[in-house]
mmCIF file of C-alpha atoms and ligand atoms in Angstrom:
data_model
loop_
_atom_site.group_PDB
_atom_site.id
_atom_site.type_symbol
_atom_site.label_atom_id
_atom_site.label_comp_id
_atom_site.label_asym_id
_atom_site.label_seq_id
_atom_site.Cartn_x
_atom_site.Cartn_y
_atom_site.Cartn_z
ATOM 1 C CA MET D 11 -175.710 183.472 112.930
ATOM 2 C CA VAL D 12 -173.156 180.447 113.232
ATOM 3 C CA THR D 13 -171.046 179.630 110.760
ATOM 4 C CA ILE D 14 -171.481 175.065 109.582
ATOM 5 C CA THR D 15 -167.488 174.908 108.411
ATOM 6 C CA ALA D 16 -167.877 171.684 105.900
ATOM 7 C CA ASP D 17 -163.883 171.389 106.328
ATOM 8 C CA ASP D 18 -163.517 168.908 108.693
ATOM 9 C CA MET D 19 -166.598 167.281 107.878
ATOM 10 C CA ASP D 20 -167.138 164.017 105.877
ATOM 11 C CA ALA D 21 -167.700 164.118 102.056
ATOM 12 C CA ALA D 22 -171.652 162.432 101.485
ATOM 13 C CA ASP D 23 -172.256 164.683 104.512
ATOM 14 C CA ILE D 24 -172.252 168.465 104.312
ATOM 15 C CA PRO D 25 -175.661 170.068 105.137
ATOM 16 C CA SER D 26 -177.042 173.318 103.364
ATOM 17 C CA GLY D 27 -175.750 176.536 104.169
ATOM 18 C CA ALA D 28 -172.297 174.949 105.180
ATOM 19 C CA ILE D 29 -169.302 177.107 103.919
ATOM 20 C CA LEU D 30 -165.628 175.675 102.341
ATOM 21 C CA THR D 31 -162.899 177.948 102.808
ATOM 22 C CA ASN D 32 -160.076 177.471 99.961
ATOM 23 C CA LYS D 33 -157.185 179.392 100.500
ATOM 24 C CA THR D 34 -159.379 183.538 99.639
ATOM 25 C CA LEU D 35 -162.858 181.326 98.757
ATOM 26 C CA LYS D 36 -165.071 181.193 100.394
ATOM 27 C CA TYR D 37 -167.771 178.235 99.413
ATOM 28 C CA ARG D 38 -171.547 177.429 100.932
ATOM 29 C CA PHE D 39 -173.662 174.515 100.418
ATOM 30 C CA VAL D 40 -176.493 174.385 98.577
ATOM 31 C CA GLU D 41 -177.666 170.805 98.471
ATOM 32 C CA LYS D 42 -176.648 167.530 97.359
ATOM 33 C CA ILE D 43 -177.117 166.653 94.376
ATOM 34 C CA GLY D 44 -176.017 162.799 93.664
ATOM 35 C CA SER D 45 -173.507 160.537 95.721
ATOM 36 C CA GLY D 46 -171.681 156.783 95.720
ATOM 37 C CA GLY D 47 -169.067 154.806 97.126
ATOM 38 C CA TYR D 48 -166.410 157.852 96.144
ATOM 39 C CA GLY D 49 -168.288 160.726 97.938
ATOM 40 C CA ALA D 50 -170.865 163.067 96.767
ATOM 41 C CA VAL D 51 -171.351 166.060 93.732
ATOM 42 C CA TYR D 52 -172.816 169.124 95.238
ATOM 43 C CA LYS D 53 -174.704 172.270 94.389
ATOM 44 C CA VAL D 54 -172.577 175.582 95.735
ATOM 45 C CA GLN D 55 -172.672 179.089 95.343
ATOM 46 C CA LEU D 56 -169.331 181.654 96.383
ATOM 47 C CA ASP D 57 -169.886 183.814 99.574
ATOM 48 C CA PRO D 58 -170.358 186.132 98.615
ATOM 49 C CA SER D 59 -172.350 184.793 95.909
ATOM 50 C CA ASP D 60 -171.509 186.051 92.315
ATOM 51 C CA ASN D 61 -174.947 184.741 90.889
ATOM 52 C CA LYS D 62 -173.424 181.616 89.865
ATOM 53 C CA GLU D 63 -173.811 177.698 91.536
ATOM 54 C CA TYR D 64 -171.615 175.495 90.128
ATOM 55 C CA ALA D 65 -170.977 171.921 91.315
ATOM 56 C CA MET D 66 -168.459 170.363 94.158
ATOM 57 C CA LYS D 67 -167.234 166.998 93.593
ATOM 58 C CA ILE D 68 -165.690 165.499 96.632
ATOM 59 C CA GLU D 69 -164.350 162.642 97.168
ATOM 60 C CA LYS D 70 -163.205 160.588 100.280
ATOM 61 C CA LYS D 71 -159.625 160.167 101.398
ATOM 62 C CA LEU D 72 -158.905 156.948 101.549
ATOM 63 C CA ASP D 73 -156.491 154.980 104.093
ATOM 64 C CA ARG D 74 -155.026 153.074 101.547
ATOM 65 C CA ARG D 75 -155.472 155.484 97.891
ATOM 66 C CA GLU D 76 -152.692 158.064 99.030
ATOM 67 C CA HIS D 77 -153.633 159.924 95.776
ATOM 68 C CA SER D 78 -157.157 161.021 95.043
ATOM 69 C CA LYS D 79 -158.917 159.358 92.174
ATOM 70 C CA LEU D 80 -159.976 162.966 90.765
ATOM 71 C CA ASN D 81 -156.429 163.385 90.084
ATOM 72 C CA MET D 82 -157.365 162.208 86.126
ATOM 73 C CA GLU D 83 -160.569 164.436 86.140
ATOM 74 C CA VAL D 84 -158.143 167.953 87.153
ATOM 75 C CA HIS D 85 -155.391 166.558 84.263
ATOM 76 C CA ILE D 86 -158.540 166.373 81.564
ATOM 77 C CA LEU D 87 -160.221 168.879 82.378
ATOM 78 C CA LYS D 88 -157.208 171.301 82.938
ATOM 79 C CA MET D 89 -156.204 169.906 78.977
ATOM 80 C CA MET D 90 -159.573 171.474 77.985
ATOM 81 C CA GLY D 91 -159.746 174.059 79.949
ATOM 82 C CA HIS D 92 -158.710 176.224 77.233
ATOM 83 C CA LYS D 93 -161.734 175.650 74.877
ATOM 84 C CA PRO D 94 -164.653 178.812 75.166
ATOM 85 C CA GLU D 95 -168.194 177.530 76.707
ATOM 86 C CA GLY D 96 -170.329 176.562 74.555
ATOM 87 C CA LYS D 97 -168.097 175.777 71.617
ATOM 88 C CA THR D 98 -167.253 172.043 74.185
ATOM 89 C CA HIS D 99 -168.482 168.883 75.108
ATOM 90 C CA PHE D 100 -166.083 169.571 78.238
ATOM 91 C CA LEU D 101 -167.070 171.388 81.658
ATOM 92 C CA LYS D 102 -164.884 174.089 82.706
ATOM 93 C CA MET D 103 -163.311 173.789 86.417
ATOM 94 C CA TYR D 104 -162.218 176.537 88.668
ATOM 95 C CA ASP D 105 -160.689 175.398 91.881
ATOM 96 C CA ARG D 106 -160.067 172.445 93.816
ATOM 97 C CA GLY D 107 -158.326 171.486 97.411
ATOM 98 C CA LYS D 108 -158.282 168.694 99.435
ATOM 99 C CA LYS D 109 -159.561 168.454 102.744
ATOM 100 C CA GLU D 110 -158.448 166.701 106.872
ATOM 101 C CA LYS D 111 -160.764 163.788 105.281
ATOM 102 C CA PHE D 112 -161.528 164.797 101.125
ATOM 103 C CA PHE D 113 -160.799 166.200 98.433
ATOM 104 C CA PHE D 114 -162.857 168.640 95.932
ATOM 105 C CA ILE D 115 -162.759 170.349 92.889
ATOM 106 C CA VAL D 116 -165.390 172.724 91.665
ATOM 107 C CA MET D 117 -167.378 172.716 88.462
ATOM 108 C CA THR D 118 -169.425 173.893 85.946
ATOM 109 C CA LEU D 119 -172.971 173.233 87.417
ATOM 110 C CA VAL D 120 -175.106 170.903 84.310
ATOM 111 C CA GLY D 121 -178.132 169.958 84.018
ATOM 112 C CA ASP D 122 -180.002 166.640 83.692
ATOM 113 C CA SER D 123 -178.143 163.698 82.677
ATOM 114 C CA LEU D 124 -178.932 161.405 79.969
ATOM 115 C CA LEU D 125 -179.867 159.365 82.141
ATOM 116 C CA ASP D 126 -182.983 161.554 83.372
ATOM 117 C CA LEU D 127 -183.843 162.771 80.178
ATOM 118 C CA LYS D 128 -184.427 159.189 78.612
ATOM 119 C CA ARG D 129 -185.795 158.647 81.875
ATOM 120 C CA HIS D 130 -188.918 161.985 81.141
ATOM 121 C CA ARG D 131 -189.997 160.806 77.970
ATOM 122 C CA VAL D 132 -193.165 159.414 77.802
ATOM 123 C CA ARG D 133 -192.030 156.136 76.222
ATOM 124 C CA GLY D 134 -188.083 156.019 77.662
ATOM 125 C CA VAL D 135 -186.589 156.657 74.508
ATOM 126 C CA PHE D 136 -185.117 160.343 72.823
ATOM 127 C CA SER D 137 -187.406 161.149 69.554
ATOM 128 C CA PRO D 138 -185.372 160.269 66.325
ATOM 129 C CA THR D 139 -183.858 164.048 66.201
ATOM 130 C CA THR D 140 -182.735 163.989 69.088
ATOM 131 C CA GLY D 141 -181.702 160.601 68.800
ATOM 132 C CA VAL D 142 -179.184 161.850 66.125
ATOM 133 C CA LYS D 143 -178.891 164.799 67.264
ATOM 134 C CA VAL D 144 -177.387 163.177 71.095
ATOM 135 C CA ALA D 145 -175.265 159.981 68.600
ATOM 136 C CA ARG D 146 -173.178 163.519 66.950
ATOM 137 C CA GLN D 147 -172.487 165.435 69.556
ATOM 138 C CA SER D 148 -171.971 163.129 72.528
ATOM 139 C CA LEU D 149 -169.480 162.007 69.981
ATOM 140 C CA GLU D 150 -167.881 164.747 68.990
ATOM 141 C CA ALA D 151 -167.095 164.210 72.948
ATOM 142 C CA ILE D 152 -165.851 160.929 72.538
ATOM 143 C CA GLU D 153 -163.502 162.148 68.964
ATOM 144 C CA GLU D 154 -162.364 165.726 71.241
ATOM 145 C CA LEU D 155 -161.108 163.206 74.460
ATOM 146 C CA HIS D 156 -159.105 160.445 72.149
ATOM 147 C CA ASP D 157 -157.450 163.753 70.245
ATOM 148 C CA CYS D 158 -155.649 164.721 73.636
ATOM 149 C CA GLY D 159 -154.360 160.513 74.450
ATOM 150 C CA PHE D 160 -156.929 159.549 76.844
ATOM 151 C CA ILE D 161 -160.093 157.293 76.992
ATOM 152 C CA HIS D 162 -163.316 157.380 78.650
ATOM 153 C CA ARG D 163 -163.619 153.656 79.537
ATOM 154 C CA ASP D 164 -167.018 154.082 81.187
ATOM 155 C CA ILE D 165 -169.288 155.731 77.808
ATOM 156 C CA LYS D 166 -172.872 155.604 79.588
ATOM 157 C CA PRO D 167 -175.711 157.049 79.679
ATOM 158 C CA GLY D 168 -175.411 158.673 83.683
ATOM 159 C CA ASN D 169 -172.273 160.098 82.478
ATOM 160 C CA TYR D 170 -172.786 162.980 79.771
ATOM 161 C CA ALA D 171 -175.617 165.585 80.458
ATOM 162 C CA ILE D 172 -176.782 168.902 79.407
ATOM 163 C CA GLY D 173 -175.424 172.564 79.887
ATOM 164 C CA ARG D 174 -177.932 174.723 82.137
ATOM 165 C CA HIS D 175 -179.349 178.033 79.976
ATOM 166 C CA PRO D 176 -178.388 179.514 77.206
ATOM 167 C CA TYR D 177 -176.279 176.053 76.925
ATOM 168 C CA HIS D 178 -178.910 173.361 77.465
ATOM 169 C CA CYS D 179 -178.697 172.254 73.256
ATOM 170 C CA THR D 180 -174.601 170.905 74.318
ATOM 171 C CA VAL D 181 -174.279 167.139 75.426
ATOM 172 C CA TYR D 182 -171.045 167.497 77.781
ATOM 173 C CA ILE D 183 -169.476 164.370 79.139
ATOM 174 C CA LEU D 184 -168.965 164.363 83.719
ATOM 175 C CA ASP D 185 -166.794 161.550 84.945
ATOM 176 C CA PHE D 186 -163.322 160.226 84.033
ATOM 177 C CA GLY D 187 -162.719 158.436 86.567
ATOM 178 C CA ILE D 188 -161.373 156.225 85.395
ATOM 179 C CA ALA D 189 -159.879 157.279 81.996
ATOM 180 C CA ARG D 190 -156.933 155.649 80.742
ATOM 181 C CA ARG D 191 -154.134 157.195 78.496
ATOM 182 C CA PHE D 192 -153.757 155.101 75.779
ATOM 183 C CA ILE D 193 -151.099 157.521 74.576
ATOM 184 C CA ASN D 194 -147.047 157.382 75.781
ATOM 185 C CA SER D 195 -144.501 160.337 76.465
ATOM 186 C CA GLY D 196 -143.587 159.245 72.819
ATOM 187 C CA GLY D 197 -147.153 160.506 71.121
ATOM 188 C CA GLU D 198 -147.789 156.737 70.350
ATOM 189 C CA VAL D 199 -149.998 154.380 71.301
ATOM 190 C CA LYS D 200 -149.068 152.774 74.122
ATOM 191 C CA ALA D 201 -148.288 148.795 73.589
ATOM 192 C CA PRO D 202 -151.242 147.278 74.543
ATOM 193 C CA ARG D 203 -150.890 144.950 78.087
ATOM 194 C CA VAL D 204 -151.720 140.916 78.139
ATOM 195 C CA LYS D 205 -155.219 140.449 80.564
ATOM 196 C CA VAL D 206 -157.176 143.152 81.461
ATOM 197 C CA HIS D 207 -159.180 143.220 84.608
ATOM 198 C CA PHE D 208 -162.798 144.566 83.269
ATOM 199 C CA LYS D 209 -163.236 148.734 84.374
ATOM 200 C CA GLY D 210 -166.942 150.742 83.399
ATOM 201 C CA THR D 211 -170.827 148.951 83.829
ATOM 202 C CA VAL D 212 -171.769 145.750 82.105
ATOM 203 C CA ARG D 213 -174.135 146.771 79.933
ATOM 204 C CA TYR D 214 -172.310 149.613 77.612
ATOM 205 C CA ALA D 215 -168.656 147.349 78.243
ATOM 206 C CA SER D 216 -167.038 146.561 74.907
ATOM 207 C CA VAL D 217 -166.635 142.618 73.897
ATOM 208 C CA ASN D 218 -162.484 142.979 74.276
ATOM 209 C CA CYS D 219 -163.502 144.189 77.528
ATOM 210 C CA HIS D 220 -165.473 141.114 78.391
ATOM 211 C CA ARG D 221 -162.827 139.485 76.595
ATOM 212 C CA GLY D 222 -160.049 140.964 79.310
ATOM 213 C CA LYS D 223 -158.186 143.245 76.446
ATOM 214 C CA GLU D 224 -156.986 145.967 76.347
ATOM 215 C CA ASN D 225 -159.202 149.192 75.702
ATOM 216 C CA GLY D 226 -158.583 151.520 73.193
ATOM 217 C CA PRO D 227 -160.087 154.440 71.205
ATOM 218 C CA LYS D 228 -162.953 151.971 69.572
ATOM 219 C CA ASP D 229 -163.944 150.424 72.824
ATOM 220 C CA ASP D 230 -165.780 153.981 73.680
ATOM 221 C CA CYS D 231 -167.055 154.242 70.266
ATOM 222 C CA GLU D 232 -169.337 150.642 70.208
ATOM 223 C CA SER D 233 -169.911 151.578 73.965
ATOM 224 C CA TRP D 234 -171.281 154.258 72.750
ATOM 225 C CA LEU D 235 -173.142 152.469 70.262
ATOM 226 C CA TYR D 236 -174.829 150.014 72.926
ATOM 227 C CA MET D 237 -175.950 153.805 75.071
ATOM 228 C CA MET D 238 -177.854 155.151 71.437
ATOM 229 C CA VAL D 239 -179.265 151.440 71.358
ATOM 230 C CA ASP D 240 -179.979 151.917 74.642
ATOM 231 C CA LEU D 241 -181.527 156.031 74.591
ATOM 232 C CA CYS D 242 -183.121 155.483 70.369
ATOM 233 C CA ASN D 243 -185.097 151.729 70.821
ATOM 234 C CA SER D 244 -187.788 151.594 73.585
ATOM 235 C CA GLU D 245 -187.188 148.193 74.233
ATOM 236 C CA GLY D 246 -182.747 149.343 75.346
ATOM 237 C CA VAL D 247 -180.095 146.860 74.491
ATOM 238 C CA PRO D 248 -181.514 143.122 74.759
ATOM 239 C CA TRP D 249 -179.318 142.410 77.095
ATOM 240 C CA ARG D 250 -180.372 145.197 79.643
ATOM 241 C CA ARG D 251 -182.160 141.655 81.786
ATOM 242 C CA ALA D 252 -179.218 139.443 82.344
ATOM 243 C CA GLN D 253 -177.466 139.570 85.136
ATOM 244 C CA ASP D 254 -174.626 137.848 84.316
ATOM 245 C CA ARG D 255 -171.252 139.393 82.772
ATOM 246 C CA GLU D 256 -170.522 135.747 80.470
ATOM 247 C CA LYS D 257 -174.834 136.279 79.091
ATOM 248 C CA VAL D 258 -173.914 139.817 78.505
ATOM 249 C CA PHE D 259 -171.724 139.080 76.912
ATOM 250 C CA GLU D 260 -172.686 135.948 74.395
ATOM 251 C CA MET D 261 -175.985 138.445 73.706
ATOM 252 C CA LYS D 262 -173.595 141.414 73.335
ATOM 253 C CA GLU D 263 -172.008 138.584 69.925
ATOM 254 C CA GLU D 264 -175.214 137.494 68.689
ATOM 255 C CA ALA D 265 -176.644 140.804 68.490
ATOM 256 C CA ARG D 266 -173.891 140.739 65.493
ATOM 257 C CA THR D 267 -175.548 138.652 63.370
ATOM 258 C CA VAL D 268 -178.169 139.562 61.081
ATOM 259 C CA LYS D 269 -180.677 138.608 63.186
ATOM 260 C CA GLY D 270 -179.395 139.940 66.215
ATOM 261 C CA LYS D 271 -178.728 143.543 64.165
ATOM 262 C CA GLU D 272 -182.506 143.992 63.250
ATOM 263 C CA ARG D 273 -183.756 143.708 67.132
ATOM 264 C CA LEU D 274 -180.669 145.742 68.685
ATOM 265 C CA PHE D 275 -181.237 148.696 66.111
ATOM 266 C CA LYS D 276 -185.200 148.122 65.881
ATOM 267 C CA GLU D 277 -185.970 151.405 66.339
ATOM 268 C CA MET D 278 -183.052 153.043 64.096
ATOM 269 C CA ALA D 279 -181.977 153.661 60.540
ATOM 270 C CA LEU D 280 -180.777 149.943 60.362
ATOM 271 C CA THR D 281 -178.630 149.941 57.508
ATOM 272 C CA GLU D 282 -176.948 152.467 58.651
ATOM 273 C CA TRP D 283 -176.184 151.483 62.357
ATOM 274 C CA SER D 284 -175.457 148.209 61.129
ATOM 275 C CA ASN D 285 -172.651 149.570 59.034
ATOM 276 C CA MET D 286 -171.445 151.193 62.131
ATOM 277 C CA ILE D 287 -171.357 148.101 64.910
ATOM 278 C CA ASP D 288 -169.857 146.503 61.542
ATOM 279 C CA TYR D 289 -166.442 149.501 61.105
ATOM 280 C CA ILE D 290 -166.169 149.979 64.783
ATOM 281 C CA ASP D 291 -165.712 145.200 65.368
ATOM 282 C CA LYS D 292 -163.039 146.250 62.300
ATOM 283 C CA VAL D 293 -161.108 148.346 63.705
ATOM 284 C CA GLY D 294 -157.658 147.528 65.623
ATOM 285 C CA TYR D 295 -156.684 148.639 69.774
ATOM 286 C CA GLN D 296 -153.806 150.511 67.772
ATOM 287 C CA ASP D 297 -156.408 152.115 65.174
ATOM 288 C CA LYS D 298 -157.560 155.048 64.862
ATOM 289 C CA VAL D 299 -160.931 155.606 64.605
ATOM 290 C CA ASP D 300 -162.550 157.670 61.101
ATOM 291 C CA TYR D 301 -164.909 159.805 63.171
ATOM 292 C CA THR D 302 -166.263 161.439 59.599
ATOM 293 C CA TYR D 303 -167.389 157.948 58.453
ATOM 294 C CA LEU D 304 -169.797 157.126 61.667
ATOM 295 C CA TYR D 305 -170.546 161.222 61.353
ATOM 296 C CA GLU D 306 -171.901 160.917 57.873
ATOM 297 C CA MET D 307 -173.794 157.172 59.322
ATOM 298 C CA LEU D 308 -174.908 159.390 61.469
ATOM 299 C CA ASP D 309 -176.120 161.993 58.311
ATOM 300 C CA GLU D 310 -177.235 159.508 56.047
ATOM 301 C CA SER D 311 -179.663 157.655 58.590
ATOM 302 C CA SER D 312 -181.759 160.975 59.751
ATOM 303 C CA ARG D 313 -182.081 161.319 55.124
ATOM 304 C CA THR D 314 -183.192 157.512 55.724
ATOM 305 C CA MET D 315 -185.445 158.183 59.272
ATOM 306 C CA HIS D 316 -186.483 161.774 56.675
ATOM 307 C CA ILE D 317 -185.045 163.933 60.246
ATOM 308 C CA ASP D 318 -185.774 167.407 60.713
ATOM 309 C CA LEU D 319 -182.411 168.535 61.970
ATOM 310 C CA THR D 320 -184.396 172.159 62.973
ATOM 311 C CA THR D 321 -186.931 170.309 65.098
ATOM 312 C CA PRO D 322 -185.576 171.422 68.690
ATOM 313 C CA TYR D 323 -184.437 168.265 71.367
ATOM 314 C CA ASP D 324 -186.707 166.855 73.652
ATOM 315 C CA TRP D 325 -186.506 168.843 76.672
ATOM 316 C CA GLU D 326 -186.508 171.954 74.571
ATOM 317 C CA LYS D 327 -190.308 170.822 73.478
ATOM 318 C CA ASP D 328 -191.062 170.358 77.240
ATOM 319 C CA GLU D 329 -190.222 172.984 78.474
ATOM 320 C CA LYS D 330 -192.345 175.080 75.189
ATOM 321 C CA GLU D 331 -195.365 172.888 76.870
ATOM 322 C CA LEU D 332 -194.557 174.369 79.544
ATOM 323 C CA GLN D 333 -194.694 178.487 78.813
ATOM 324 C CA SER D 334 -197.491 176.829 76.740
ATOM 325 C CA ALA D 335 -195.950 178.908 73.542
ATOM 326 C CA GLY D 336 -193.174 178.612 70.783
ATOM 327 C CA THR D 337 -192.658 177.526 67.527
ATOM 328 C CA GLU D 338 -191.332 174.403 66.293
ATOM 329 C CA ARG D 339 -188.055 175.592 65.838
ATOM 330 C CA SER D 340 -185.065 174.707 67.912
ATOM 331 C CA SER D 341 -183.904 178.115 69.528
ATOM 332 C CA CYS D 342 -180.425 177.198 70.991
ATOM 333 C CA THR D 343 -176.857 176.486 68.856
ATOM 334 C CA ASN D 344 -174.739 174.080 69.479
ATOM 335 C CA PRO D 345 -171.094 173.773 69.610
ATOM 336 C CA SER D 346 -169.633 174.845 66.146
ATOM 337 C CA MET D 347 -167.048 171.713 67.223
ATOM 338 C CA LYS D 348 -165.227 172.018 63.383
ATOM 339 C CA SER D 349 -164.721 174.861 60.669
ATOM 340 C CA GLY D 350 -167.480 176.922 62.233
ATOM 341 C CA ILE D 351 -170.226 174.567 61.374
ATOM 342 C CA SER D 352 -172.932 173.985 64.166
ATOM 343 C CA SER D 353 -172.159 170.562 63.320
ATOM 344 C CA SER D 354 -174.605 169.100 65.443
ATOM 345 C CA LEU D 355 -177.836 170.954 63.741
ATOM 346 C CA THR D 356 -176.089 171.154 59.801
ATOM 347 C CA PRO D 357 -176.507 168.093 58.538
ATOM 348 C CA LYS D 358 -173.531 167.621 55.658
ATOM 349 C CA LYS D 359 -174.302 168.638 51.431
ATOM 350 C CA LYS D 360 -173.700 165.290 49.848
HETATM 351 N N1 ATP E 416 -170.510 169.464 86.899
HETATM 352 C C1 ATP E 416 -172.215 168.516 87.571
HETATM 353 N N2 ATP E 416 -173.390 169.305 87.235
HETATM 354 C C2 ATP E 416 -174.186 169.086 88.445
HETATM 355 N N3 ATP E 416 -174.348 167.617 88.764
HETATM 356 C C3 ATP E 416 -173.456 166.811 89.063
HETATM 357 C C4 ATP E 416 -172.061 167.304 87.826
HETATM 358 N N4 ATP E 416 -170.959 166.311 87.958
HETATM 359 C C5 ATP E 416 -172.232 165.037 88.630
HETATM 360 N N5 ATP E 416 -173.454 165.933 88.615
HETATM 361 C C6 ATP E 416 -174.012 164.700 88.681
HETATM 362 O O1 ATP E 416 -173.608 163.987 90.525
HETATM 363 C C7 ATP E 416 -174.195 162.655 90.486
HETATM 364 C C8 ATP E 416 -173.268 161.451 90.992
HETATM 365 O O2 ATP E 416 -172.676 162.095 90.170
HETATM 366 P P1 ATP E 416 -171.191 160.641 89.610
HETATM 367 O O3 ATP E 416 -170.776 160.696 88.425
HETATM 368 O O4 ATP E 416 -169.586 160.966 90.288
HETATM 369 O O5 ATP E 416 -171.171 159.478 90.230
HETATM 370 P P2 ATP E 416 -172.527 158.806 89.346
HETATM 371 O O6 ATP E 416 -172.668 158.860 88.297
HETATM 372 O O7 ATP E 416 -174.035 158.504 90.599
HETATM 373 O O8 ATP E 416 -171.455 157.765 89.697
HETATM 374 P P3 ATP E 416 -171.376 156.129 88.977
HETATM 375 O O9 ATP E 416 -170.631 157.016 87.592
HETATM 376 O O10 ATP E 416 -170.176 155.972 89.611
HETATM 377 O O11 ATP E 416 -171.680 155.431 88.612
HETATM 378 C C9 ATP E 416 -174.964 162.454 88.920
HETATM 379 O O12 ATP E 416 -175.965 162.364 89.159
HETATM 380 C C10 ATP E 416 -173.702 163.124 88.034
HETATM 381 O O13 ATP E 416 -175.644 163.439 87.266
#
């Protein structure tokens, strides 16, 4: 059989069956998962196989760019690498390297993104239980990143995915291509730059980002809040159809009025989510975010909405329906981020 070598190929065009060699390891390409301007993500296996599948993210080398944008991804995944699988919202990086035309990293293969999972729902939104559990996990991921001195700057449903079995109830954060260090080498928050170019995704960008102001941890939290509105409200964020960045900014400001909040949080716990947006708006660039307060508000919202946190995630139910079996109790364990408590499943007692 002829072996096709991927080593000299273009990042976006590697066929199934091609082999990439990195030092002593060989990877066989199984299929392309997705692609973009930067390159592509592939499902790969080791050759010979260890019976596992991995994700390989490949970035084209550009003449005008000496260093890989994947560098930030490598740096962050390396930093988080000591945490055991199932106890973190970060993927494991197994290998990395460069070839003539591209850079690559090999990491944990995850399942559907939150965007895919939402799109699979009949009404296009998560159930209230799944919504609140996803809100908690996705915020925990942001807190973990901030604790290490980085902000993400592109929080959105496509940048979170669930793990593959048995981690299918863990939400993972992806794509650190535009992440930024906000802490300097002395451990202090960097001085804000006077003018900052817009970065990220218009729909989820914070109002500070629209204003060209330096983004800090609070801005990821604001994007998280808009993301949760999109995942839990069948109408999504009110600016979802607005094309113009200025118009989106205006509509985000309008969403801060009493009527605006009623519309924004229409199918959510209005008081608690209003408290969260008000709180996030008061936090300054240099301030530490009080995540405990946000988790408390999420717990409070579960009580207001009479949510039973032991109900399975929507995608677990779908699986069960397919198998036409099972109980209504969640079958998977969640990452225990704090003090050994399964934070995403265990409501705090008052
Ligand atoms: N570790 C992984 N395992 C499985 N799929 C992954 C993994 N990393 C990324 N993907 C998927 O690969 C596709 C491309 O991902 P990537 O984040 O690189 O680009 P994108 O989301 O399409 O682009 P952008 O974030 O710039 O809009 C997405 O569908 C994403 O869910």
